[in-house]
């Protein structure tokens, strides 16, 4: 089961929208290099036309990300569903166009009978079944 989301750009409140479009002006926060393809995805390497992003810092958690953005160390792409967790204080989220959407896959062991795991899977299944069908790409 997969749920498609729109990407969001998390920015500090003092950044001008025009700065986001200028090549090389904005520094991006990234996952550590050992994150491999996941790091590449969240830096939107496939949408940059071969231009490398300027890396302003490396972050490994939601709290590190919020602090780094709030301190003006860079901006970061994130899934739209995560925006409410991080957008607070002087940190805002802006929708991003031209970046492939993120997808979430949920999995658990067949024999995992913990009530919280079962409830989460049931909720995810219900949401996926009620969602509109995705259009083919």
The first five atom37 places (N, CA, C, CB, O) and aatype in JSON, in Angstrom:
{
  "aatype": [20, 20, 20, 20, 20, 20, 20, 20, 20, 20, 20, 20, 20, 20, 20, 20, 20, 20, 20, 20, 20, 20, 20, 20, 20, 20, 20, 20, 20, 20, 20, 20, 20, 20, 20, 20, 20, 20, 20, 20, 20, 20, 20, 20, 20, 20, 20, 20, 20, 20, 20, 20, 20, 20, 20, 20, 20, 20, 20, 20, 20, 20, 20, 20, 20, 20, 20, 20, 20, 20, 20, 20, 20, 20, 20, 20, 20, 20, 20, 20, 20, 20, 20, 20, 20, 20, 20, 20, 20, 20, 20, 20, 20, 20, 20, 20, 20, 20, 20, 20, 20, 20, 20, 20, 20, 20, 20, 20, 20, 20, 20, 20, 20, 20, 20, 20, 20, 20, 20, 20, 20, 20, 20, 20, 20, 20, 20, 20, 20, 20, 20, 20, 20, 20, 20, 20, 20],
  "atom_mask": [
    [1, 1, 1, 1, 1],
    [1, 1, 1, 1, 1],
    [1, 1, 1, 1, 1],
    [1, 1, 1, 1, 1],
    [1, 1, 1, 1, 1],
    [1, 1, 1, 1, 1],
    [1, 1, 1, 1, 1],
    [1, 1, 1, 1, 1],
    [1, 1, 1, 1, 1],
    [1, 1, 1, 1, 1],
    [1, 1, 1, 1, 1],
    [1, 1, 1, 1, 1],
    [1, 1, 1, 1, 1],
    [1, 1, 1, 1, 1],
    [1, 1, 1, 1, 1],
    [1, 1, 1, 1, 1],
    [1, 1, 1, 1, 1],
    [1, 1, 1, 1, 1],
    [1, 1, 1, 1, 1],
    [1, 1, 1, 1, 1],
    [1, 1, 1, 1, 1],
    [1, 1, 1, 1, 1],
    [1, 1, 1, 1, 1],
    [1, 1, 1, 1, 1],
    [1, 1, 1, 1, 1],
    [1, 1, 1, 1, 1],
    [1, 1, 1, 1, 1],
    [1, 1, 1, 1, 1],
    [1, 1, 1, 1, 1],
    [1, 1, 1, 1, 1],
    [1, 1, 1, 1, 1],
    [1, 1, 1, 1, 1],
    [1, 1, 1, 1, 1],
    [1, 1, 1, 1, 1],
    [1, 1, 1, 1, 1],
    [1, 1, 1, 1, 1],
    [1, 1, 1, 1, 1],
    [1, 1, 1, 1, 1],
    [1, 1, 1, 1, 1],
    [1, 1, 1, 1, 1],
    [1, 1, 1, 1, 1],
    [1, 1, 1, 1, 1],
    [1, 1, 1, 1, 1],
    [1, 1, 1, 1, 1],
    [1, 1, 1, 1, 1],
    [1, 1, 1, 1, 1],
    [1, 1, 1, 1, 1],
    [1, 1, 1, 1, 1],
    [1, 1, 1, 1, 1],
    [1, 1, 1, 1, 1],
    [1, 1, 1, 1, 1],
    [1, 1, 1, 1, 1],
    [1, 1, 1, 1, 1],
    [1, 1, 1, 1, 1],
    [1, 1, 1, 1, 1],
    [1, 1, 1, 1, 1],
    [1, 1, 1, 1, 1],
    [1, 1, 1, 1, 1],
    [1, 1, 1, 1, 1],
    [1, 1, 1, 1, 1],
    [1, 1, 1, 1, 1],
    [1, 1, 1, 1, 1],
    [1, 1, 1, 1, 1],
    [1, 1, 1, 1, 1],
    [1, 1, 1, 1, 1],
    [1, 1, 1, 1, 1],
    [1, 1, 1, 1, 1],
    [1, 1, 1, 1, 1],
    [1, 1, 1, 1, 1],
    [1, 1, 1, 1, 1],
    [1, 1, 1, 1, 1],
    [1, 1, 1, 1, 1],
    [1, 1, 1, 1, 1],
    [1, 1, 1, 1, 1],
    [1, 1, 1, 1, 1],
    [1, 1, 1, 1, 1],
    [1, 1, 1, 1, 1],
    [1, 1, 1, 1, 1],
    [1, 1, 1, 1, 1],
    [1, 1, 1, 1, 1],
    [1, 1, 1, 1, 1],
    [1, 1, 1, 1, 1],
    [1, 1, 1, 1, 1],
    [1, 1, 1, 1, 1],
    [1, 1, 1, 1, 1],
    [1, 1, 1, 1, 1],
    [1, 1, 1, 1, 1],
    [1, 1, 1, 1, 1],
    [1, 1, 1, 1, 1],
    [1, 1, 1, 1, 1],
    [1, 1, 1, 1, 1],
    [1, 1, 1, 1, 1],
    [1, 1, 1, 1, 1],
    [1, 1, 1, 1, 1],
    [1, 1, 1, 1, 1],
    [1, 1, 1, 1, 1],
    [1, 1, 1, 1, 1],
    [1, 1, 1, 1, 1],
    [1, 1, 1, 1, 1],
    [1, 1, 1, 1, 1],
    [1, 1, 1, 1, 1],
    [1, 1, 1, 1, 1],
    [1, 1, 1, 1, 1],
    [1, 1, 1, 1, 1],
    [1, 1, 1, 1, 1],
    [1, 1, 1, 1, 1],
    [1, 1, 1, 1, 1],
    [1, 1, 1, 1, 1],
    [1, 1, 1, 1, 1],
    [1, 1, 1, 1, 1],
    [1, 1, 1, 1, 1],
    [1, 1, 1, 1, 1],
    [1, 1, 1, 1, 1],
    [1, 1, 1, 1, 1],
    [1, 1, 1, 1, 1],
    [1, 1, 1, 1, 1],
    [1, 1, 1, 1, 1],
    [1, 1, 1, 1, 1],
    [1, 1, 1, 1, 1],
    [1, 1, 1, 1, 1],
    [1, 1, 1, 1, 1],
    [1, 1, 1, 1, 1],
    [1, 1, 1, 1, 1],
    [1, 1, 1, 1, 1],
    [1, 1, 1, 1, 1],
    [1, 1, 1, 1, 1],
    [1, 1, 1, 1, 1],
    [1, 1, 1, 1, 1],
    [1, 1, 1, 1, 1],
    [1, 1, 1, 1, 1],
    [1, 1, 1, 1, 1],
    [1, 1, 1, 1, 1],
    [1, 1, 1, 1, 1],
    [1, 1, 1, 1, 1],
    [1, 1, 1, 1, 1],
    [1, 1, 1, 1, 1],
    [1, 1, 1, 1, 1]
  ],
  "atom_positions": [
    [[0.85, -1.15, 0.0], [0.0, 0.0, 0.0], [0.91, 1.23, 0.0], [-0.97, -0.01, 1.21], [1.83, 1.31, 0.8]],
    [[0.64, 2.17, -0.9], [1.44, 3.38, -0.98], [0.54, 4.59, -0.99], [2.33, 3.36, -2.23], [-0.52, 4.58, -1.61]],
    [[0.97, 5.65, -0.29], [0.23, 6.91, -0.25], [1.13, 7.98, -0.83], [-0.24, 7.27, 1.2], [2.25, 8.18, -0.35]],
    [[0.65, 8.66, -1.85], [1.46, 9.69, -2.51], [1.27, 11.03, -1.79], [1.08, 9.82, -4.01], [0.15, 11.38, -1.41]],
    [[2.34, 11.76, -1.61], [2.28, 13.06, -0.96], [3.0, 14.09, -1.81], [2.89, 13.01, 0.44], [3.87, 13.76, -2.61]],
    [[2.62, 15.34, -1.63], [3.28, 16.45, -2.3], [4.47, 16.85, -1.44], [2.31, 17.66, -2.52], [4.37, 16.84, -0.21]],
    [[5.58, 17.19, -2.05], [6.74, 17.64, -1.3], [6.54, 19.07, -0.83], [8.02, 17.52, -2.14], [5.82, 19.84, -1.46]],
    [[7.16, 19.41, 0.26], [7.12, 20.75, 0.81], [8.55, 21.23, 1.02], [6.33, 20.79, 2.15], [9.46, 20.42, 1.23]],
    [[8.76, 22.52, 0.95], [10.05, 23.1, 1.26], [9.93, 23.81, 2.59], [10.53, 24.07, 0.14], [9.1, 24.7, 2.74]],
    [[10.74, 23.43, 3.53], [10.73, 24.01, 4.86], [11.75, 25.13, 4.88], [11.03, 22.95, 5.96], [12.93, 24.91, 4.62]],
    [[11.3, 26.34, 5.18], [12.2, 27.48, 5.13], [12.06, 28.32, 6.38], [11.92, 28.32, 3.91], [11.02, 28.31, 7.04]],
    [[13.13, 29.05, 6.71], [13.07, 30.03, 7.78], [12.23, 31.21, 7.35], [14.47, 30.47, 8.2], [12.18, 31.52, 6.16]],
    [[11.58, 31.89, 8.27], [10.65, 32.96, 7.96], [11.25, 34.17, 7.26], [10.02, 33.4, 9.19], [10.5, 34.97, 6.71]],
    [[12.58, 34.34, 7.25], [13.18, 35.53, 6.67], [13.64, 35.34, 5.23], [14.34, 35.96, 7.5], [14.13, 36.29, 4.62]],
    [[13.49, 34.17, 4.68], [13.95, 33.89, 3.32], [12.94, 34.44, 2.32], [14.15, 32.37, 3.11], [11.73, 34.25, 2.48]],
    [[13.41, 35.12, 1.31], [12.54, 35.64, 0.25], [12.22, 34.53, -0.74], [13.2, 36.84, -0.47], [13.07, 33.69, -1.04]],
    [[11.0, 34.51, -1.25], [10.6, 33.49, -2.22], [11.5, 33.51, -3.46], [9.12, 33.7, -2.63], [11.81, 32.46, -4.01]],
    [[11.92, 34.7, -3.9], [12.77, 34.8, -5.09], [14.12, 34.11, -4.87], [12.99, 36.27, -5.47], [14.73, 33.65, -5.84]],
    [[14.59, 34.04, -3.63], [15.86, 33.38, -3.34], [15.8, 31.88, -3.64], [16.25, 33.59, -1.88], [16.82, 31.27, -3.96]],
    [[14.61, 31.3, -3.56], [14.47, 29.87, -3.77], [14.72, 29.49, -5.22], [13.1, 29.41, -3.35], [15.11, 28.35, -5.5]],
    [[14.51, 30.41, -6.14], [14.64, 30.13, -7.57], [16.04, 30.41, -8.09], [13.64, 30.95, -8.34], [16.41, 29.89, -9.15]],
    [[16.82, 31.2, -7.4], [18.14, 31.57, -7.9], [19.13, 30.44, -7.66], [18.63, 32.87, -7.2], [19.32, 30.01, -6.52]],
    [[19.77, 29.93, -8.74], [20.72, 28.83, -8.57], [21.88, 29.21, -7.65], [21.27, 28.39, -9.92], [22.47, 30.27, -7.78]],
    [[22.18, 28.32, -6.71], [23.32, 28.51, -5.84], [23.14, 29.5, -4.71], [24.45, 28.94, -6.64], [24.07, 29.72, -3.94]],
    [[21.97, 30.12, -4.59], [21.75, 31.12, -3.54], [21.37, 30.45, -2.22], [20.66, 32.11, -3.96], [21.84, 30.86, -1.16]],
    [[20.52, 29.44, -2.3], [20.0, 28.79, -1.11], [20.84, 27.56, -0.77], [18.52, 28.4, -1.3], [21.19, 26.77, -1.65]],
    [[21.15, 27.41, 0.5], [21.84, 26.2, 0.95], [20.81, 25.22, 1.48], [22.89, 26.53, 2.05], [19.88, 25.6, 2.2]],
    [[20.97, 23.95, 1.12], [20.05, 22.91, 1.54], [20.66, 22.11, 2.68], [19.69, 21.99, 0.37], [21.87, 21.89, 2.73]],
    [[19.8, 21.67, 3.58], [20.2, 20.73, 4.61], [20.02, 19.33, 4.03], [19.36, 20.92, 5.95], [19.09, 19.1, 3.26]],
    [[20.88, 18.43, 4.38], [20.78, 17.08, 3.81], [20.91, 16.03, 4.89], [21.84, 16.87, 2.74], [21.38, 16.29, 6.0]],
    [[20.49, 14.85, 4.53], [20.76, 13.68, 5.35], [22.25, 13.36, 5.23], [19.87, 12.45, 4.93], [22.9, 13.85, 4.31]],
    [[22.79, 12.55, 6.12], [24.2, 12.15, 5.99], [24.44, 11.41, 4.68], [24.62, 11.26, 7.19], [23.53, 10.74, 4.18]],
    [[25.65, 11.5, 4.11], [25.95, 10.82, 2.84], [25.63, 9.33, 2.86], [27.41, 11.0, 2.5], [25.24, 8.77, 1.83]],
    [[25.78, 8.67, 4.01], [25.52, 7.24, 4.07], [24.03, 6.9, 3.89], [26.01, 6.68, 5.39], [23.69, 5.72, 3.79]],
    [[23.16, 7.89, 3.86], [21.74, 7.65, 3.59], [21.51, 7.31, 2.12], [20.9, 8.88, 3.99], [20.43, 6.86, 1.76]],
    [[22.52, 7.53, 1.27], [22.48, 7.1, -0.13], [21.32, 7.66, -0.94], [22.43, 5.63, -0.19], [21.13, 8.88, -0.99]],
    [[20.54, 6.77, -1.57], [19.45, 7.22, -2.43], [18.41, 8.08, -1.72], [18.76, 6.02, -3.04], [17.81, 8.97, -2.32]],
    [[18.2, 7.83, -0.43], [17.23, 8.64, 0.31], [17.73, 10.09, 0.41], [16.99, 8.05, 1.72], [16.95, 11.03, 0.29]],
    [[19.02, 10.27, 0.63], [19.62, 11.61, 0.65], [19.45, 12.28, -0.7], [21.12, 11.54, 1.03], [19.06, 13.45, -0.77]],
    [[19.74, 11.55, -1.77], [19.61, 12.1, -3.12], [18.18, 12.53, -3.4], [20.06, 11.07, -4.16], [17.94, 13.59, -3.99]],
    [[17.21, 11.7, -2.97], [15.8, 12.03, -3.21], [15.44, 13.34, -2.51], [14.89, 10.89, -2.71], [14.86, 14.23, -3.13]],
    [[15.78, 13.49, -1.22], [15.38, 14.67, -0.46], [16.18, 15.9, -0.84], [15.53, 14.4, 1.02], [15.85, 17.01, -0.41]],
    [[17.23, 15.75, -1.63], [17.92, 16.91, -2.22], [17.39, 17.18, -3.63], [19.45, 16.67, -2.26], [17.84, 18.11, -4.3]],
    [[16.43, 16.37, -4.07], [15.79, 16.51, -5.4], [16.83, 16.53, -6.51], [14.95, 17.79, -5.45], [16.73, 17.34, -7.44]],
    [[17.81, 15.65, -6.44], [18.87, 15.63, -7.45], [18.32, 15.37, -8.85], [19.9, 14.56, -7.09], [18.85, 15.89, -9.83]],
    [[17.24, 14.58, -8.95], [16.68, 14.27, -10.27], [15.97, 15.47, -10.9], [15.72, 13.11, -10.16], [15.67, 15.44, -12.1]],
    [[15.69, 16.51, -10.14], [14.97, 17.68, -10.65], [15.88, 18.9, -10.83], [13.82, 18.04, -9.72], [15.39, 19.99, -11.13]],
    [[17.16, 18.73, -10.66], [18.08, 19.87, -10.68], [18.81, 20.07, -12.01], [19.09, 19.71, -9.6], [19.62, 20.98, -12.13]],
    [[18.53, 19.25, -12.98], [19.18, 19.41, -14.28], [20.69, 19.32, -14.21], [18.79, 20.72, -14.88], [21.39, 20.03, -14.94]],
    [[21.21, 18.46, -13.34], [22.65, 18.28, -13.23], [23.36, 19.28, -12.32], [23.25, 18.35, -14.57], [24.55, 19.14, -12.07]],
    [[22.64, 20.29, -11.83], [23.25, 21.27, -10.92], [23.27, 20.7, -9.51], [22.47, 22.63, -10.95], [22.24, 20.27, -8.99]],
    [[24.42, 20.69, -8.89], [24.55, 20.18, -7.53], [24.0, 21.2, -6.54], [26.03, 19.84, -7.2], [24.18, 22.4, -6.73]],
    [[23.34, 20.73, -5.48], [22.85, 21.66, -4.46], [24.0, 22.15, -3.59], [21.78, 20.99, -3.59], [25.01, 21.47, -3.43]],
    [[23.85, 23.33, -3.03], [24.78, 23.81, -2.01], [24.31, 23.25, -0.68], [24.86, 25.39, -1.98], [23.16, 23.46, -0.29]],
    [[25.17, 22.53, 0.01], [24.81, 21.9, 1.28], [25.2, 22.84, 2.43], [25.5, 20.51, 1.43], [26.37, 23.2, 2.57]],
    [[24.22, 23.22, 3.22], [24.46, 24.11, 4.35], [24.7, 23.37, 5.65], [23.31, 25.05, 4.51], [25.21, 23.95, 6.61]],
    [[24.32, 22.1, 5.7], [24.51, 21.32, 6.91], [23.9, 19.93, 6.75], [23.89, 22.03, 8.11], [23.16, 19.67, 5.8]],
    [[24.23, 19.06, 7.68], [23.72, 17.69, 7.67], [22.84, 17.51, 8.91], [24.89, 16.65, 7.66], [23.23, 17.87, 10.02]],
    [[21.65, 16.95, 8.7], [20.71, 16.73, 9.79], [20.27, 15.27, 9.79], [19.48, 17.67, 9.67], [20.24, 14.63, 8.74]],
    [[19.92, 14.76, 10.98], [19.55, 13.36, 11.07], [18.23, 13.13, 11.8], [20.64, 12.59, 11.75], [17.8, 11.98, 11.94]],
    [[17.56, 14.2, 12.27], [16.3, 14.04, 12.98], [15.4, 15.24, 12.71], [16.53, 13.86, 14.5], [15.86, 16.27, 12.21]],
    [[14.13, 15.09, 13.06], [13.17, 16.2, 12.86], [13.57, 17.4, 13.72], [11.73, 15.74, 13.22], [13.47, 18.54, 13.26]],
    [[14.01, 17.16, 14.92], [14.38, 18.28, 15.81], [15.63, 19.0, 15.3], [14.61, 17.79, 17.25], [15.7, 20.23, 15.32]],
    [[16.63, 18.23, 14.85], [17.82, 18.85, 14.25], [17.45, 19.69, 13.03], [18.85, 17.78, 13.86], [17.99, 20.77, 12.82]],
    [[16.52, 19.16, 12.23], [16.08, 19.87, 11.04], [15.43, 21.19, 11.4], [15.11, 19.01, 10.23], [15.76, 22.23, 10.83]],
    [[14.51, 21.16, 12.35], [13.84, 22.39, 12.77], [14.84, 23.41, 13.29], [12.79, 22.1, 13.85], [14.78, 24.58, 12.91]],
    [[15.75, 22.98, 14.13], [16.74, 23.91, 14.71], [17.63, 24.51, 13.63], [17.6, 23.19, 15.75], [17.91, 25.71, 13.65]],
    [[18.08, 23.69, 12.69], [18.97, 24.18, 11.63], [18.24, 25.17, 10.72], [19.51, 23.0, 10.8], [18.81, 26.19, 10.34]],
    [[16.99, 24.88, 10.38], [16.22, 25.81, 9.54], [15.95, 27.09, 10.31], [14.88, 25.16, 9.08], [16.13, 28.18, 9.77]],
    [[15.53, 26.98, 11.56], [15.24, 28.16, 12.38], [16.48, 29.03, 12.56], [14.7, 27.73, 13.74], [16.37, 30.25, 12.68]],
    [[17.66, 28.41, 12.59], [18.92, 29.16, 12.74], [19.45, 29.69, 11.42], [19.97, 28.27, 13.39], [20.5, 30.32, 11.39]],
    [[18.72, 29.45, 10.32], [19.13, 29.98, 9.03], [20.25, 29.22, 8.35], [19.53, 31.38, 9.19], [20.92, 29.76, 7.47]],
    [[20.48, 27.96, 8.75], [21.57, 27.17, 8.17], [21.22, 26.62, 6.8], [21.93, 26.04, 9.1], [22.12, 26.18, 6.07]],
    [[19.94, 26.61, 6.42], [19.53, 26.12, 5.12], [18.05, 25.83, 5.08], [20.3, 24.89, 4.77], [17.32, 26.08, 6.04]],
    [[17.63, 25.31, 3.95], [16.24, 24.88, 3.75], [16.26, 23.39, 3.51], [15.56, 25.65, 2.57], [17.32, 22.8, 3.28]],
    [[15.09, 22.76, 3.55], [15.03, 21.31, 3.39], [13.7, 20.93, 2.75], [15.2, 20.6, 4.76], [12.67, 21.55, 3.01]],
    [[13.73, 19.9, 1.92], [12.52, 19.32, 1.38], [11.99, 18.29, 2.37], [12.77, 18.68, -0.01], [12.77, 17.59, 3.01]],
    [[10.67, 18.21, 2.49], [10.08, 17.18, 3.33], [8.71, 16.83, 2.79], [10.0, 17.65, 4.79], [8.14, 17.58, 1.99]],
    [[8.16, 15.71, 3.22], [6.83, 15.28, 2.8], [5.8, 16.22, 3.41], [6.55, 13.81, 3.22], [5.94, 16.68, 4.54]],
    [[4.75, 16.51, 2.64], [3.71, 17.43, 3.1], [3.11, 16.98, 4.43], [2.61, 17.54, 2.04], [2.77, 17.82, 5.26]],
    [[2.98, 15.69, 4.63], [2.41, 15.19, 5.87], [3.25, 15.47, 7.1], [2.2, 13.73, 5.76], [2.74, 15.46, 8.22]],
    [[4.54, 15.73, 6.9], [5.42, 16.03, 8.03], [5.49, 17.52, 8.36], [6.8, 15.52, 7.74], [6.01, 17.9, 9.4]],
    [[4.97, 18.36, 7.47], [5.07, 19.81, 7.67], [4.52, 20.28, 9.01], [4.35, 20.51, 6.55], [5.17, 21.09, 9.67]],
    [[3.35, 19.8, 9.46], [2.83, 20.28, 10.75], [3.72, 19.93, 11.94], [1.46, 19.72, 10.97], [3.64, 20.58, 12.98]],
    [[4.55, 18.91, 11.8], [5.43, 18.51, 12.9], [6.6, 19.48, 13.08], [5.96, 17.11, 12.67], [7.14, 19.59, 14.18]],
    [[6.98, 20.16, 12.01], [8.2, 20.96, 12.04], [7.93, 22.45, 11.86], [9.14, 20.48, 10.96], [8.71, 23.26, 12.37]],
    [[6.87, 22.83, 11.17], [6.59, 24.24, 10.9], [6.04, 24.91, 12.15], [5.59, 24.39, 9.71], [4.86, 24.75, 12.49]],
    [[6.89, 25.65, 12.83], [6.5, 26.4, 14.03], [7.54, 27.5, 14.23], [6.4, 25.47, 15.3], [8.54, 27.54, 13.52]],
    [[7.31, 28.36, 15.17], [8.19, 29.5, 15.41], [8.33, 30.3, 14.11], [9.58, 29.03, 15.92], [7.31, 30.67, 13.53]],
    [[9.52, 30.58, 13.64], [9.73, 31.33, 12.39], [9.98, 30.41, 11.21], [10.9, 32.27, 12.54], [10.56, 30.85, 10.21]],
    [[9.56, 29.18, 11.28], [9.76, 28.22, 10.22], [8.42, 28.0, 9.51], [10.33, 26.88, 10.77], [7.41, 27.72, 10.15]],
    [[8.43, 28.12, 8.18], [7.21, 27.95, 7.38], [7.46, 26.92, 6.29], [6.76, 29.3, 6.76], [8.6, 26.59, 5.98]],
    [[6.38, 26.42, 5.72], [6.46, 25.45, 4.63], [5.82, 26.03, 3.38], [5.79, 24.12, 5.02], [4.78, 26.69, 3.46]],
    [[6.43, 25.78, 2.26], [5.93, 26.22, 0.97], [5.78, 25.02, 0.06], [6.85, 27.29, 0.34], [6.65, 24.14, 0.07]],
    [[4.71, 24.94, -0.74], [4.59, 23.82, -1.67], [5.67, 23.92, -2.75], [3.19, 23.8, -2.32], [6.11, 25.01, -3.12]],
    [[6.08, 22.78, -3.24], [7.13, 22.71, -4.26], [6.55, 22.06, -5.51], [8.37, 21.92, -3.75], [5.87, 21.04, -5.43]],
    [[6.82, 22.65, -6.65], [6.41, 22.07, -7.93], [7.66, 21.57, -8.66], [5.63, 23.11, -8.8], [8.75, 22.11, -8.47]],
    [[7.49, 20.55, -9.5], [8.58, 20.07, -10.31], [9.48, 19.06, -9.62], [9.39, 21.21, -10.75], [10.54, 18.72, -10.15]],
    [[9.09, 18.58, -8.46], [9.85, 17.57, -7.74], [8.98, 16.32, -7.66], [10.28, 18.07, -6.29], [7.79, 16.42, -7.36]],
    [[9.56, 15.17, -7.92], [8.75, 13.95, -7.86], [8.18, 13.77, -6.45], [9.6, 12.7, -8.27], [8.88, 14.03, -5.47]],
    [[6.91, 13.34, -6.35], [6.28, 13.21, -5.04], [6.91, 12.09, -4.22], [4.79, 12.97, -5.19], [7.44, 11.12, -4.77]],
    [[6.83, 12.23, -2.92], [7.33, 11.17, -2.05], [6.23, 10.13, -1.86], [7.79, 11.74, -0.67], [5.05, 10.43, -2.02]],
    [[6.63, 8.93, -1.52], [5.68, 7.86, -1.27], [6.03, 7.19, 0.05], [5.67, 6.83, -2.42], [7.2, 7.09, 0.42]],
    [[5.0, 6.74, 0.74], [5.18, 6.09, 2.03], [4.7, 4.65, 1.92], [4.42, 6.84, 3.17], [3.6, 4.39, 1.44]],
    [[5.52, 3.72, 2.34], [5.13, 2.32, 2.39], [5.13, 1.88, 3.85], [6.1, 1.43, 1.53], [6.06, 2.19, 4.6]],
    [[4.09, 1.18, 4.26], [3.95, 0.71, 5.63], [4.08, -0.8, 5.63], [2.58, 1.16, 6.26], [3.46, -1.49, 4.82]],
    [[4.9, -1.33, 6.54], [5.09, -2.78, 6.62], [5.27, -3.2, 8.07], [6.31, -3.22, 5.77], [5.75, -2.43, 8.9]],
    [[4.88, -4.41, 8.36], [5.07, -4.99, 9.7], [5.2, -6.51, 9.55], [3.88, -4.62, 10.66], [4.77, -7.08, 8.55]],
    [[5.79, -7.13, 10.54], [5.88, -8.59, 10.53], [4.47, -9.19, 10.64], [6.78, -9.1, 11.7], [3.62, -8.66, 11.35]],
    [[4.24, -10.27, 9.93], [2.91, -10.92, 9.98], [2.53, -11.36, 11.38], [2.89, -12.13, 9.05], [1.35, -11.34, 11.74]],
    [[3.52, -11.75, 12.17], [3.22, -12.26, 13.51], [3.25, -11.19, 14.6], [4.2, -13.34, 13.86], [3.19, -11.52, 15.78]],
    [[3.34, -9.92, 14.23], [3.37, -8.85, 15.22], [1.94, -8.53, 15.65], [4.08, -7.57, 14.66], [1.18, -7.93, 14.89]],
    [[1.59, -8.92, 16.85], [0.22, -8.75, 17.35], [0.08, -7.59, 18.34], [-0.23, -10.03, 18.01], [-0.95, -7.48, 19.01]],
    [[1.08, -6.72, 18.44], [0.95, -5.59, 19.36], [-0.24, -4.72, 18.94], [2.26, -4.75, 19.39], [-0.39, -4.42, 17.76]],
    [[-1.07, -4.33, 19.89], [-2.28, -3.55, 19.57], [-1.98, -2.24, 18.82], [-3.03, -3.24, 20.84], [-2.72, -1.88, 17.91]],
    [[-0.93, -1.55, 19.19], [-0.61, -0.29, 18.52], [-0.22, -0.52, 17.06], [0.53, 0.42, 19.27], [-0.62, 0.24, 16.18]],
    [[0.55, -1.57, 16.8], [0.95, -1.9, 15.43], [-0.28, -2.29, 14.62], [1.99, -3.05, 15.41], [-0.46, -1.81, 13.5]],
    [[-1.13, -3.14, 15.17], [-2.35, -3.58, 14.48], [-3.26, -2.37, 14.19], [-3.11, -4.64, 15.33], [-3.81, -2.27, 13.09]],
    [[-3.42, -1.47, 15.15], [-4.28, -0.29, 14.96], [-3.71, 0.63, 13.89], [-4.44, 0.48, 16.29], [-4.46, 1.18, 13.08]],
    [[-2.39, 0.81, 13.88], [-1.76, 1.67, 12.87], [-1.96, 1.08, 11.47], [-0.25, 1.86, 13.16], [-2.31, 1.8, 10.54]],
    [[-1.73, -0.21, 11.34], [-1.9, -0.87, 10.04], [-3.36, -0.8, 9.57], [-1.45, -2.32, 10.11], [-3.62, -0.58, 8.39]],
    [[-4.29, -0.99, 10.49], [-5.71, -0.9, 10.13], [-6.06, 0.51, 9.67], [-6.6, -1.31, 11.32], [-6.79, 0.68, 8.69]],
    [[-5.56, 1.51, 10.37], [-5.81, 2.89, 9.98], [-5.21, 3.23, 8.63], [-5.28, 3.84, 11.03], [-5.84, 3.9, 7.82]],
    [[-4.0, 2.77, 8.38], [-3.34, 3.01, 7.1], [-4.09, 2.32, 5.97], [-1.87, 2.53, 7.14], [-4.27, 2.88, 4.89]],
    [[-4.53, 1.09, 6.22], [-5.3, 0.35, 5.22], [-6.61, 1.06, 4.91], [-5.57, -1.09, 5.7], [-6.98, 1.19, 3.74]],
    [[-7.3, 1.52, 5.95], [-8.57, 2.24, 5.76], [-8.35, 3.52, 4.96], [-9.2, 2.57, 7.13], [-9.14, 3.84, 4.06]],
    [[-7.31, 4.25, 5.28], [-7.01, 5.48, 4.55], [-6.69, 5.2, 3.09], [-5.83, 6.21, 5.21], [-7.17, 5.91, 2.2]],
    [[-5.9, 4.18, 2.84], [-5.53, 3.83, 1.47], [-6.75, 3.4, 0.66], [-4.47, 2.72, 1.47], [-6.87, 3.75, -0.51]],
    [[-7.64, 2.65, 1.28], [-8.83, 2.18, 0.58], [-9.81, 3.31, 0.29], [-9.52, 1.11, 1.39], [-10.56, 3.25, -0.68]],
    [[-9.82, 4.35, 1.13], [-10.74, 5.46, 0.93], [-10.17, 6.55, 0.03], [-11.11, 6.06, 2.26], [-10.9, 7.43, -0.42]],
    [[-8.87, 6.49, -0.24], [-8.22, 7.52, -1.07], [-8.66, 7.36, -2.52], [-6.68, 7.43, -0.96], [-8.97, 6.26, -2.97]],
    [[-8.68, 8.48, -3.23], [-9.0, 8.43, -4.65], [-7.89, 7.68, -5.38], [-9.18, 9.86, -5.23], [-6.72, 7.75, -4.99]],
    [[-8.24, 6.98, -6.43], [-7.19, 6.28, -7.2], [-6.22, 7.29, -7.81], [-7.82, 5.41, -8.32], [-6.62, 8.37, -8.25]],
    [[-4.94, 6.92, -7.82], [-3.93, 7.79, -8.41], [-4.02, 7.72, -9.92], [-2.52, 7.4, -7.93], [-4.31, 6.67, -10.5]],
    [[-3.75, 8.86, -10.54], [-3.73, 8.86, -12.0], [-2.4, 8.29, -12.47], [-3.96, 10.3, -12.58], [-1.38, 8.48, -11.81]],
    [[-2.4, 7.6, -13.61], [-1.12, 7.06, -14.12], [-0.19, 8.17, -14.51], [-1.35, 6.13, -15.33], [-0.63, 9.23, -14.96]],
    [[1.12, 7.94, -14.33], [2.13, 8.96, -14.65], [2.54, 8.86, -16.07], [3.34, 8.83, -13.78], [3.38, 9.64, -16.52]]
  ]
}
